[in-house]
PDB file of C-alpha atoms in Angstrom:
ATOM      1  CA  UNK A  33      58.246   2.225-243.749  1.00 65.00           C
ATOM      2  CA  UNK A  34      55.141   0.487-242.745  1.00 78.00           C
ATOM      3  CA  UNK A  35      55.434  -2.948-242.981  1.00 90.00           C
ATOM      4  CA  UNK A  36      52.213  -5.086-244.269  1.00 96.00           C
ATOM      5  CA  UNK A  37      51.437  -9.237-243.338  1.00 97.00           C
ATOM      6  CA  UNK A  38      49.516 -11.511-245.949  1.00 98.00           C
ATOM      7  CA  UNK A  39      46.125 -12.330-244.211  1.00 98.00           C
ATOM      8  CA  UNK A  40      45.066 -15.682-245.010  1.00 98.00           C
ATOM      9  CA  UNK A  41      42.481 -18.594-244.080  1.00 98.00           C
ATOM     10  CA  UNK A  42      43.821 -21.685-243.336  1.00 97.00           C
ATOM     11  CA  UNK A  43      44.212 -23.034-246.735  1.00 97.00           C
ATOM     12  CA  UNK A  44      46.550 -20.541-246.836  1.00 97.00           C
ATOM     13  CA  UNK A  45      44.192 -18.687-249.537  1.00 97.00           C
ATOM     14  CA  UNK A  46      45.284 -14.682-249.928  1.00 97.00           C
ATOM     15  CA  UNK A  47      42.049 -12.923-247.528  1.00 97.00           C
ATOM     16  CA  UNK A  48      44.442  -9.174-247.987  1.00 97.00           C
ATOM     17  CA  UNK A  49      46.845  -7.185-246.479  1.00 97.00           C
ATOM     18  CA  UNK A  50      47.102  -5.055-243.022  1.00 97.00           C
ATOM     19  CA  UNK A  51      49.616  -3.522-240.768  1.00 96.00           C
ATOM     20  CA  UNK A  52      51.954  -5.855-239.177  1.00 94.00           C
ATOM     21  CA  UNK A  53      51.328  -4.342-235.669  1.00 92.00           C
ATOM     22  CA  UNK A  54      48.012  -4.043-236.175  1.00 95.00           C
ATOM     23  CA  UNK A  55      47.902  -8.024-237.809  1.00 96.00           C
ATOM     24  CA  UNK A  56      49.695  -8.725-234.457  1.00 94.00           C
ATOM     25  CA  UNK A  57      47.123  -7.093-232.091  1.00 95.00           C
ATOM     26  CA  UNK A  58      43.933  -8.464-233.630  1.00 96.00           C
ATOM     27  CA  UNK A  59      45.534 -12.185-233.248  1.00 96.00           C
ATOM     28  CA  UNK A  60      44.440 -12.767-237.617  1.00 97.00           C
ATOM     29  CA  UNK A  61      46.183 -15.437-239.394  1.00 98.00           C
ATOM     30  CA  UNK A  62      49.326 -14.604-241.696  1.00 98.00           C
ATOM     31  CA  UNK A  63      51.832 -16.092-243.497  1.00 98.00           C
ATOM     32  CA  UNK A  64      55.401 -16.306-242.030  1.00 97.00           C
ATOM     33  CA  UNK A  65      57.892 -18.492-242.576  1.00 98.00           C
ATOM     34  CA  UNK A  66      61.114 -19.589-239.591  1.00 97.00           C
ATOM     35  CA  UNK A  67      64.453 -20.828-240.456  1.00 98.00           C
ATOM     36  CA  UNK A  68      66.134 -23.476-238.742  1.00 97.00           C
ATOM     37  CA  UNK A  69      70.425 -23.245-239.373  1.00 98.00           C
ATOM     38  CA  UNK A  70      72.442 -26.075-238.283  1.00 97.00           C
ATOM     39  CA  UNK A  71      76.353 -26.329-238.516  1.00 97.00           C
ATOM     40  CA  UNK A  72      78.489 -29.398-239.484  1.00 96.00           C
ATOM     41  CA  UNK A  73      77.793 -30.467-235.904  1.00 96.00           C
ATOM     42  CA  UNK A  74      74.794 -30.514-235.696  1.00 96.00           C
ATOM     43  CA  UNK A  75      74.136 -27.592-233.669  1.00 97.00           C
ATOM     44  CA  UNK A  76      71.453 -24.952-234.203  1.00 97.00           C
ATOM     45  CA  UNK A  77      72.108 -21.650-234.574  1.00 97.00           C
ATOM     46  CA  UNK A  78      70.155 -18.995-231.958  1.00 98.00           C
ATOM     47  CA  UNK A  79      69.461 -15.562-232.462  1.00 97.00           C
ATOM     48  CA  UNK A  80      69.003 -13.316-229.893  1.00 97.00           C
ATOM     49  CA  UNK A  81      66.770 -10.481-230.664  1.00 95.00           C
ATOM     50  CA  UNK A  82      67.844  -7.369-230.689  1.00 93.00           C
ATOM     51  CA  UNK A  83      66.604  -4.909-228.126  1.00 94.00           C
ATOM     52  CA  UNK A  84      64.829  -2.563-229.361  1.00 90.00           C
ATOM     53  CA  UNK A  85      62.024  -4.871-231.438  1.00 89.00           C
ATOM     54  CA  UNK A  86      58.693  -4.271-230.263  1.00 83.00           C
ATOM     55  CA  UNK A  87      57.838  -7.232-229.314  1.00 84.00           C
ATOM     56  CA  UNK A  88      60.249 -10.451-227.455  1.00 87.00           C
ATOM     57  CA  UNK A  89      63.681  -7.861-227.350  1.00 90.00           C
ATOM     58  CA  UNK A  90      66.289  -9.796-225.627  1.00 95.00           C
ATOM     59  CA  UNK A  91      65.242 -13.159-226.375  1.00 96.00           C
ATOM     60  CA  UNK A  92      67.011 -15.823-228.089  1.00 98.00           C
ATOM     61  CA  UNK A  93      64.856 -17.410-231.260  1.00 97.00           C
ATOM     62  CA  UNK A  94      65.479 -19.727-234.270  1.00 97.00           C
ATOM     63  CA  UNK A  95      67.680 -18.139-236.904  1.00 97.00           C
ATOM     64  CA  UNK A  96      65.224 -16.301-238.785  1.00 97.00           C
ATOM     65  CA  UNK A  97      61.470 -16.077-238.705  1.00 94.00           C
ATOM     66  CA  UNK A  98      59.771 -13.040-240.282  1.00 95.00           C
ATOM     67  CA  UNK A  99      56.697 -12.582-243.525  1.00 96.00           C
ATOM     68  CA  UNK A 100      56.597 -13.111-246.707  1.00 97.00           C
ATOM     69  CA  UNK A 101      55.534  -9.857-248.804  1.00 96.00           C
ATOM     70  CA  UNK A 102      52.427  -9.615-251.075  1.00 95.00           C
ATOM     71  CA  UNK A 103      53.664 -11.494-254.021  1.00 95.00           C
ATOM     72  CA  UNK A 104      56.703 -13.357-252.343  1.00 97.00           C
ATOM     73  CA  UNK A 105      57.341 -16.713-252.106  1.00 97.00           C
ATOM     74  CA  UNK A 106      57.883 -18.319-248.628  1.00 98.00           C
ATOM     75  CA  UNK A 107      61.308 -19.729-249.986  1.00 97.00           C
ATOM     76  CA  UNK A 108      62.438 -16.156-251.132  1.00 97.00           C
ATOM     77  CA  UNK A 109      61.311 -14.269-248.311  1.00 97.00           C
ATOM     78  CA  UNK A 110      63.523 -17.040-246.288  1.00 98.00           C
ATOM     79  CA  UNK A 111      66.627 -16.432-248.654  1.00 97.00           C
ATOM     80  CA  UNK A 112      65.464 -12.328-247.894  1.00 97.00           C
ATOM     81  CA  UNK A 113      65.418 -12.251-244.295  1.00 97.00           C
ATOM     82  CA  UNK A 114      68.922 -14.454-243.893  1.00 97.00           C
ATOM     83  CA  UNK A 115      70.844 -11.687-246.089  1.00 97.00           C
ATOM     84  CA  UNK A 116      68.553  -8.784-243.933  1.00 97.00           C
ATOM     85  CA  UNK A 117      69.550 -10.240-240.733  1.00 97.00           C
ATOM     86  CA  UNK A 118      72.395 -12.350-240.378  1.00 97.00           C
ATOM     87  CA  UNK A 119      74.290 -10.978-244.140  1.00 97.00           C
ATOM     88  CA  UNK A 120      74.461 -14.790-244.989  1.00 97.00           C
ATOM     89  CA  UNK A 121      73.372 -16.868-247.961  1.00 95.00           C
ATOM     90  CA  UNK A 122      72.053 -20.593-247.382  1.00 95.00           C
ATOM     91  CA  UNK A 123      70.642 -23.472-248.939  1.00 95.00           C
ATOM     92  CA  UNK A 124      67.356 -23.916-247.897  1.00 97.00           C
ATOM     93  CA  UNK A 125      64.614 -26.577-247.918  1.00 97.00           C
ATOM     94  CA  UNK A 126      61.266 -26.501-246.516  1.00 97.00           C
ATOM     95  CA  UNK A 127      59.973 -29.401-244.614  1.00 96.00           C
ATOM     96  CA  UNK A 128      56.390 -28.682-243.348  1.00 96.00           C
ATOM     97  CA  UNK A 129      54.019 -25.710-242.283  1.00 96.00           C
ATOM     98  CA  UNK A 130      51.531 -25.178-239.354  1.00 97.00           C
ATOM     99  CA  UNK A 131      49.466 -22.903-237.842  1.00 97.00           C
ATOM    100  CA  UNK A 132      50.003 -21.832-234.393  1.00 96.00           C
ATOM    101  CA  UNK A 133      48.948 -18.880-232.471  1.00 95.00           C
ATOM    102  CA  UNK A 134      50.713 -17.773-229.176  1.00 93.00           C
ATOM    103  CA  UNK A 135      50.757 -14.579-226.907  1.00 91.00           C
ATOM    104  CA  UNK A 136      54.377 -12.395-226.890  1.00 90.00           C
ATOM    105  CA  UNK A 137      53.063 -10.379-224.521  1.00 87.00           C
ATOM    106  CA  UNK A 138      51.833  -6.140-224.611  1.00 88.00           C
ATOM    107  CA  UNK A 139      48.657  -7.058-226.075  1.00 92.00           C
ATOM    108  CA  UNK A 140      50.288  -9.221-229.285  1.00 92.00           C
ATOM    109  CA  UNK A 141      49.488 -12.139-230.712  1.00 94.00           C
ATOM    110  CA  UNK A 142      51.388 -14.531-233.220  1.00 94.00           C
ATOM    111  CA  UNK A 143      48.910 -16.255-235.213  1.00 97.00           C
ATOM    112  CA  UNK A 144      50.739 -17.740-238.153  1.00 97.00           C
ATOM    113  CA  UNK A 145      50.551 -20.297-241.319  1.00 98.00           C
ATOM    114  CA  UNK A 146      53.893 -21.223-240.690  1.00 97.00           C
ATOM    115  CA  UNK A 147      56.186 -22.691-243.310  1.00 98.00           C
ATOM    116  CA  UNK A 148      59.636 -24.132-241.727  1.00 97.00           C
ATOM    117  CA  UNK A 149      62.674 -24.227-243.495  1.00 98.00           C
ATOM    118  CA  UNK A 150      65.867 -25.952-242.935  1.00 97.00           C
ATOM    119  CA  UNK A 151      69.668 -25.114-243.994  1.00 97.00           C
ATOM    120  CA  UNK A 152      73.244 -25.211-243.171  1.00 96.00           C
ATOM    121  CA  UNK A 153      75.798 -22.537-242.193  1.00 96.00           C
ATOM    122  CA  UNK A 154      79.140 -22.633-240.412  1.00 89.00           C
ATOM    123  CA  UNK A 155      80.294 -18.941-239.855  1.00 81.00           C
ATOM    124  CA  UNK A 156      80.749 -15.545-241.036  1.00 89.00           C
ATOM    125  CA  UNK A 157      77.512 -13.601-240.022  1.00 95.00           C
ATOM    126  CA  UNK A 158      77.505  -9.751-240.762  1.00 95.00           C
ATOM    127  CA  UNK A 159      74.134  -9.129-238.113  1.00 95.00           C
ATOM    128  CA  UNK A 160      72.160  -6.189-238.844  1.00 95.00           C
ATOM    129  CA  UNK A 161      71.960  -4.828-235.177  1.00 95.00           C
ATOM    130  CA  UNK A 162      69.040  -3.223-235.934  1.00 94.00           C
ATOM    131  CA  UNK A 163      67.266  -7.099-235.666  1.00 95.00           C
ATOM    132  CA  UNK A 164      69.872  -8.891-234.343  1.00 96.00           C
ATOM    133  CA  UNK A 165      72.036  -8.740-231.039  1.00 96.00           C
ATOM    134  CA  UNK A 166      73.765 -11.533-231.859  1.00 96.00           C
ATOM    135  CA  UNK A 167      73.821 -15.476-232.504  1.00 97.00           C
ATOM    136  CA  UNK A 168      75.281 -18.650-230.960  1.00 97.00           C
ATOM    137  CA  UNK A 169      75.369 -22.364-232.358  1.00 97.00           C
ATOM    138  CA  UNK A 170      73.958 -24.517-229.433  1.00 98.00           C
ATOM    139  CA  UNK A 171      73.668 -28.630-229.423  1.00 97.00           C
ATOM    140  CA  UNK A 172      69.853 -30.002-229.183  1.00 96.00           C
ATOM    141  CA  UNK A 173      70.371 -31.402-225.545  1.00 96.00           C
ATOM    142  CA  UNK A 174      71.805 -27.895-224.573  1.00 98.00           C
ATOM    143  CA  UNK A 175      68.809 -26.155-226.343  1.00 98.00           C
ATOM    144  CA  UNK A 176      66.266 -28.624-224.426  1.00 97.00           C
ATOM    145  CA  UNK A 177      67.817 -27.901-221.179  1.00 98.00           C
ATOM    146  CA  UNK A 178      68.340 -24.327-221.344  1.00 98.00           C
ATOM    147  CA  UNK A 179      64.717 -24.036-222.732  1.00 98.00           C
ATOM    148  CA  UNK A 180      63.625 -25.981-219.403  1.00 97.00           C
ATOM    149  CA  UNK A 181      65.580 -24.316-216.726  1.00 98.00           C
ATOM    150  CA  UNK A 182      65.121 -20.655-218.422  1.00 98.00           C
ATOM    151  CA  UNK A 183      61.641 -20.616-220.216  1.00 97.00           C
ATOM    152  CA  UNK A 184      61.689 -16.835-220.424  1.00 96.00           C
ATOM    153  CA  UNK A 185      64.740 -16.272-222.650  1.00 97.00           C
ATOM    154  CA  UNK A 186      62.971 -18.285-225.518  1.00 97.00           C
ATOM    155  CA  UNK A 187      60.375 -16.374-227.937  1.00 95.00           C
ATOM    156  CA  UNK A 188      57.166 -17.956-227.356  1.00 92.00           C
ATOM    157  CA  UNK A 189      57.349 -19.071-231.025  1.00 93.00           C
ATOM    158  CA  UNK A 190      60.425 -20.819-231.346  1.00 95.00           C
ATOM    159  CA  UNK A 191      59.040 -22.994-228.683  1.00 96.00           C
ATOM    160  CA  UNK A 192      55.981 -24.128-230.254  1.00 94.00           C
ATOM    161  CA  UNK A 193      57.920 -24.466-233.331  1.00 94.00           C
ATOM    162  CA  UNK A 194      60.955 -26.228-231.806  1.00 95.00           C
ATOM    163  CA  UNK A 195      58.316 -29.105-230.540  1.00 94.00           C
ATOM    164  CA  UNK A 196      56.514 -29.097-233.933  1.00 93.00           C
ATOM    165  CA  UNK A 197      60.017 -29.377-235.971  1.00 92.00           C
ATOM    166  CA  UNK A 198      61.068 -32.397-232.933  1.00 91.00           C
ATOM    167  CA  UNK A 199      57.773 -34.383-234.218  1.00 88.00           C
ATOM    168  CA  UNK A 200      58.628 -34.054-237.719  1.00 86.00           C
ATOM    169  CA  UNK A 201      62.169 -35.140-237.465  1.00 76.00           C
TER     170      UNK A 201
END
């Protein structure tokens, strides 16, 4: 199934639809949304992503992070894409946007209207393989210094957004 992003200007007004690969190639502006999941300890949960996505396989990421459909909320495509990936339900609460654009690599570009959203989760993921390989909480101080010794097993995104979501909080 072909798989369309929401083009939009910066005022995050609806320009139409195209192919997500083809979105991704021509670097255009699009509404996505990432999830942040933290557990009682504060810790954030990772994803890694699973091998066989066309774009960043293997690398670890925020929880979720994915696009809205034509006529979808930002808040229900988050609620979506936690059951999709990680089989979980969550509370969630957005606490800014952005737009960002960064390379991944082969060509691709990730040029987003970002909204970030925040929840809580303990345990108990049922991870569609298909997206996910699999998931780890890690503490803040951990994340930094991983993230500094080992730039390359990040997405490209969750770093950009990781520094954003530090200035907000």
């Amino acid at each position: 199934m072909e798989e369309f992003v929401v083009l939009v200007n910066p005022e995050d007004e609806v320009l139409g639809l195209m192919e997500k690969q083809q979105a991704h190639i021509n670097g255009l502006l699009h509404r996505a949304f990432s999830v942040f999941l933290f557990n009682s300890k504060g810790e954030m949960l990772l994803q890694k992503r699973a091998s066989g996505k066309y774009h960043s396989p293997n690398q670890w990421t925020n929880a979720v992070c994915s696009h809205p459909r034509n006529g979808e909320t930002y808040q229900e495509a988050a609620v979506r894409r936690l059951k999709e990936e990680l089989g979980i339900e969550a509370e969630l609460s957005e606490k800014f946007n952005f737009i960002y654009k960064a390379d991944v690599g082969g060509g691709l570009w990730e040029h987003e209207l970002d909204h970030v959203f925040v929840g809580n989760h303990e345990a108990d993921f049922n991870l569609n393989k298909e997206e996910v390989e699999e998931v780890r909480f890690i503490s803040m101080e951990d994340l930094d210094k991983e993230i500094s010794e080992y730039p390359e097993h990040f997405t490209e995104w969750f770093k950009i957004i990781l520094e954003e979501y530090k200035h907000h909080f």
